[in-house]
Structure formats: structure tokens, C-alpha cells
């Protein structure tokens, strides 16, 4: 069983930056594809970024060039560096992990087995 705990959310002005962290425990972290998703009020959960166990990275078009996903396998942690934040980035951000050595459908929430509790990011305009 994998437990995921996000941190780093908060309130920031438009144009500012935040770094989210997601600490994992249980399982073999290096074997998991890790993803970040977000959900704004009244909207469906959407893909933000993924870093596969093969070290490939993927981003939603809406965050490409502004967000960077990275991972530190020694610390069992995945990060989401968010720059040039916009009001429309306001959402609860979730990290998620697929099962070991899986990286298919990284953009689909249903492909992830383990989820954190989420952290709120609010961008004021």
C-alpha cells in the first residue's frame, strides 16, 4: 500500500510561484509513474503533469512552459514547480501514483491507483 501526502499549497498572487511536494511511503517509489492532477470547484479533475518511472515527462497544454514536474527517488518525493501562476490555476492539487512499472494512460485519473488528500492552491488576480 502506498501513502501519498502533498504539501506546499497556499495563496499566491498572479504571476507568482509555488512548489508542491508529494511524499510517498510504502512500495518502491522509483517504480511508480507519478502524476499531478487538479480539480477546481464545479469542474472535473484534470491532468496537469506526469513523470514516469522511465523518467519521461508530460504536461497538459495549459501548464506547459510554466510548470515543471520532477522527482527525487532517494527522498521518495515528487515535486511540481509552478511559475507564472494564473487565476485559472486555482484548484485543489492531487498527486497520484500508478501501479509498479506502469506508465500507460498517464493523462487519465483512472490509471492511477493511489492518491493523496490534495492541497489547495489559490491564485489571486
PDB file of C-alpha atoms in Angstrom:
ATOM      1  CA  UNK A   1       0.000   0.000   0.000  1.00  0.00           C
ATOM      2  CA  UNK A   2       1.291   3.440  -0.971  1.00  0.00           C
ATOM      3  CA  UNK A   3       0.533   6.567   1.018  1.00  0.00           C
ATOM      4  CA  UNK A   4       0.900   9.986  -0.567  1.00  0.00           C
ATOM      5  CA  UNK A   5       0.986  13.293   1.297  1.00  0.00           C
ATOM      6  CA  UNK A   6       1.000  16.617  -0.553  1.00  0.00           C
ATOM      7  CA  UNK A   7       2.261  19.906   0.822  1.00  0.00           C
ATOM      8  CA  UNK A   8       3.187  23.345  -0.377  1.00  0.00           C
ATOM      9  CA  UNK A   9      -0.147  24.778  -1.400  1.00  0.00           C
ATOM     10  CA  UNK A  10      -1.274  28.238  -0.443  1.00  0.00           C
ATOM     11  CA  UNK A  11      -2.345  31.666  -1.589  1.00  0.00           C
ATOM     12  CA  UNK A  12      -0.236  33.482  -4.159  1.00  0.00           C
ATOM     13  CA  UNK A  13      -0.690  36.473  -6.424  1.00  0.00           C
ATOM     14  CA  UNK A  14      -0.959  36.054 -10.152  1.00  0.00           C
ATOM     15  CA  UNK A  15       2.494  35.813 -11.681  1.00  0.00           C
ATOM     16  CA  UNK A  16       3.924  34.241  -8.560  1.00  0.00           C
ATOM     17  CA  UNK A  17       5.327  30.791  -7.912  1.00  0.00           C
ATOM     18  CA  UNK A  18       4.693  27.822  -5.669  1.00  0.00           C
ATOM     19  CA  UNK A  19       6.332  24.443  -5.300  1.00  0.00           C
ATOM     20  CA  UNK A  20       4.210  21.474  -4.364  1.00  0.00           C
ATOM     21  CA  UNK A  21       5.706  18.363  -2.825  1.00  0.00           C
ATOM     22  CA  UNK A  22       4.300  14.878  -2.564  1.00  0.00           C
ATOM     23  CA  UNK A  23       5.979  12.455  -0.187  1.00  0.00           C
ATOM     24  CA  UNK A  24       5.371   8.769  -0.734  1.00  0.00           C
ATOM     25  CA  UNK A  25       5.677   5.889   1.673  1.00  0.00           C
ATOM     26  CA  UNK A  26       5.229   2.169   1.081  1.00  0.00           C
ATOM     27  CA  UNK A  27       6.158   0.356  -2.078  1.00  0.00           C
ATOM     28  CA  UNK A  28       9.105   1.069  -4.348  1.00  0.00           C
ATOM     29  CA  UNK A  29       8.838   4.731  -5.279  1.00  0.00           C
ATOM     30  CA  UNK A  30      11.219   4.531  -8.239  1.00  0.00           C
ATOM     31  CA  UNK A  31       8.918   2.013  -9.952  1.00  0.00           C
ATOM     32  CA  UNK A  32       5.877   4.289  -9.947  1.00  0.00           C
ATOM     33  CA  UNK A  33       4.718   6.734 -12.550  1.00  0.00           C
ATOM     34  CA  UNK A  34       3.726   9.836 -10.592  1.00  0.00           C
ATOM     35  CA  UNK A  35       1.152  12.338 -11.705  1.00  0.00           C
ATOM     36  CA  UNK A  36      -0.299  15.643 -10.623  1.00  0.00           C
ATOM     37  CA  UNK A  37      -3.950  16.408 -11.179  1.00  0.00           C
ATOM     38  CA  UNK A  38      -6.115  19.325 -10.145  1.00  0.00           C
ATOM     39  CA  UNK A  39      -9.769  19.973  -9.554  1.00  0.00           C
ATOM     40  CA  UNK A  40     -11.400  23.376  -9.490  1.00  0.00           C
ATOM     41  CA  UNK A  41     -14.838  23.924  -7.925  1.00  0.00           C
ATOM     42  CA  UNK A  42     -17.581  22.625 -10.179  1.00  0.00           C
ATOM     43  CA  UNK A  43     -15.110  21.101 -12.617  1.00  0.00           C
ATOM     44  CA  UNK A  44     -13.812  17.642 -13.289  1.00  0.00           C
ATOM     45  CA  UNK A  45     -10.398  16.540 -12.131  1.00  0.00           C
ATOM     46  CA  UNK A  46      -7.855  17.239 -14.862  1.00  0.00           C
ATOM     47  CA  UNK A  47      -4.365  16.107 -15.702  1.00  0.00           C
ATOM     48  CA  UNK A  48      -1.532  18.529 -15.006  1.00  0.00           C
ATOM     49  CA  UNK A  49       1.760  16.660 -15.326  1.00  0.00           C
ATOM     50  CA  UNK A  50       3.341  13.236 -15.045  1.00  0.00           C
ATOM     51  CA  UNK A  51       6.786  11.832 -14.568  1.00  0.00           C
ATOM     52  CA  UNK A  52       7.059   8.186 -15.453  1.00  0.00           C
ATOM     53  CA  UNK A  53       9.236   5.598 -13.835  1.00  0.00           C
ATOM     54  CA  UNK A  54      11.271   5.724 -17.068  1.00  0.00           C
ATOM     55  CA  UNK A  55      11.836   9.478 -16.399  1.00  0.00           C
ATOM     56  CA  UNK A  56       9.658  10.697 -19.239  1.00  0.00           C
ATOM     57  CA  UNK A  57       7.719  13.859 -18.509  1.00  0.00           C
ATOM     58  CA  UNK A  58       4.374  15.031 -19.830  1.00  0.00           C
ATOM     59  CA  UNK A  59       2.351  18.195 -19.327  1.00  0.00           C
ATOM     60  CA  UNK A  60      -1.102  19.484 -20.022  1.00  0.00           C
ATOM     61  CA  UNK A  61      -1.057  22.178 -22.697  1.00  0.00           C
ATOM     62  CA  UNK A  62      -2.423  24.683 -20.197  1.00  0.00           C
ATOM     63  CA  UNK A  63       0.670  24.444 -17.979  1.00  0.00           C
ATOM     64  CA  UNK A  64       3.402  23.668 -20.494  1.00  0.00           C
ATOM     65  CA  UNK A  65       6.279  26.097 -20.139  1.00  0.00           C
ATOM     66  CA  UNK A  66       5.124  27.252 -16.697  1.00  0.00           C
ATOM     67  CA  UNK A  67       5.086  24.083 -14.562  1.00  0.00           C
ATOM     68  CA  UNK A  68       7.863  21.567 -14.045  1.00  0.00           C
ATOM     69  CA  UNK A  69       7.483  18.118 -12.559  1.00  0.00           C
ATOM     70  CA  UNK A  70      10.485  16.431 -11.007  1.00  0.00           C
ATOM     71  CA  UNK A  71      11.161  13.585  -8.650  1.00  0.00           C
ATOM     72  CA  UNK A  72      13.802  12.601  -6.144  1.00  0.00           C
ATOM     73  CA  UNK A  73      13.756   8.839  -5.823  1.00  0.00           C
ATOM     74  CA  UNK A  74      16.167   8.968  -2.895  1.00  0.00           C
ATOM     75  CA  UNK A  75      13.638  11.063  -0.968  1.00  0.00           C
ATOM     76  CA  UNK A  76      10.548   9.287  -2.314  1.00  0.00           C
ATOM     77  CA  UNK A  77       9.194  12.662  -3.332  1.00  0.00           C
ATOM     78  CA  UNK A  78       7.727  14.200  -6.447  1.00  0.00           C
ATOM     79  CA  UNK A  79       7.565  17.955  -6.943  1.00  0.00           C
ATOM     80  CA  UNK A  80       5.557  20.362  -9.019  1.00  0.00           C
ATOM     81  CA  UNK A  81       7.212  23.731  -9.537  1.00  0.00           C
ATOM     82  CA  UNK A  82       4.584  26.215 -10.650  1.00  0.00           C
ATOM     83  CA  UNK A  83       5.680  29.541 -12.120  1.00  0.00           C
ATOM     84  CA  UNK A  84       3.774  32.410 -13.730  1.00  0.00           C
ATOM     85  CA  UNK A  85       0.646  31.344 -11.921  1.00  0.00           C
ATOM     86  CA  UNK A  86      -2.722  32.468 -13.225  1.00  0.00           C
ATOM     87  CA  UNK A  87      -6.103  32.774 -11.573  1.00  0.00           C
ATOM     88  CA  UNK A  88      -7.279  29.798 -13.603  1.00  0.00           C
ATOM     89  CA  UNK A  89      -4.663  27.615 -11.895  1.00  0.00           C
ATOM     90  CA  UNK A  90      -6.710  27.867  -8.694  1.00  0.00           C
ATOM     91  CA  UNK A  91      -7.695  24.350  -7.672  1.00  0.00           C
ATOM     92  CA  UNK A  92      -7.049  21.517  -5.283  1.00  0.00           C
ATOM     93  CA  UNK A  93      -3.941  19.735  -6.494  1.00  0.00           C
ATOM     94  CA  UNK A  94      -3.576  15.988  -6.051  1.00  0.00           C
ATOM     95  CA  UNK A  95      -0.606  13.747  -6.561  1.00  0.00           C
ATOM     96  CA  UNK A  96      -1.158  10.185  -7.643  1.00  0.00           C
ATOM     97  CA  UNK A  97       0.781   7.016  -8.325  1.00  0.00           C
ATOM     98  CA  UNK A  98       0.179   4.229 -10.785  1.00  0.00           C
ATOM     99  CA  UNK A  99       0.928   0.626 -10.009  1.00  0.00           C
ATOM    100  CA  UNK A 100       4.541  -0.501 -10.307  1.00  0.00           C
ATOM    101  CA  UNK A 101       6.178  -0.231 -13.737  1.00  0.00           C
ATOM    102  CA  UNK A 102       3.086   1.181 -15.403  1.00  0.00           C
ATOM    103  CA  UNK A 103       3.048   4.335 -17.498  1.00  0.00           C
ATOM    104  CA  UNK A 104       0.100   3.876 -19.790  1.00  0.00           C
ATOM    105  CA  UNK A 105      -2.638   6.470 -19.994  1.00  0.00           C
ATOM    106  CA  UNK A 106      -0.670   8.764 -17.694  1.00  0.00           C
ATOM    107  CA  UNK A 107      -3.137  11.581 -18.511  1.00  0.00           C
ATOM    108  CA  UNK A 108      -6.169   9.717 -17.182  1.00  0.00           C
ATOM    109  CA  UNK A 109      -7.041   9.761 -13.487  1.00  0.00           C
ATOM    110  CA  UNK A 110      -8.453   6.260 -13.703  1.00  0.00           C
ATOM    111  CA  UNK A 111      -4.962   4.951 -14.478  1.00  0.00           C
ATOM    112  CA  UNK A 112      -3.720   5.917 -11.028  1.00  0.00           C
ATOM    113  CA  UNK A 113      -4.223   3.636  -8.088  1.00  0.00           C
ATOM    114  CA  UNK A 114      -3.018   5.731  -5.191  1.00  0.00           C
ATOM    115  CA  UNK A 115      -3.988   9.309  -4.340  1.00  0.00           C
ATOM    116  CA  UNK A 116      -3.036  11.955  -1.855  1.00  0.00           C
ATOM    117  CA  UNK A 117      -5.535  14.060   0.037  1.00  0.00           C
ATOM    118  CA  UNK A 118      -4.887  17.171  -2.033  1.00  0.00           C
ATOM    119  CA  UNK A 119      -3.532  20.630  -1.325  1.00  0.00           C
ATOM    120  CA  UNK A 120      -5.288  23.899  -2.123  1.00  0.00           C
ATOM    121  CA  UNK A 121      -3.681  26.398  -4.474  1.00  0.00           C
ATOM    122  CA  UNK A 122      -5.342  29.777  -4.749  1.00  0.00           C
ATOM    123  CA  UNK A 123      -4.091  32.400  -7.194  1.00  0.00           C
ATOM    124  CA  UNK A 124      -5.436  35.893  -6.699  1.00  0.00           C
ATOM    125  CA  UNK A 125      -5.724  38.179  -9.686  1.00  0.00           C
TER     126      UNK A 125
END
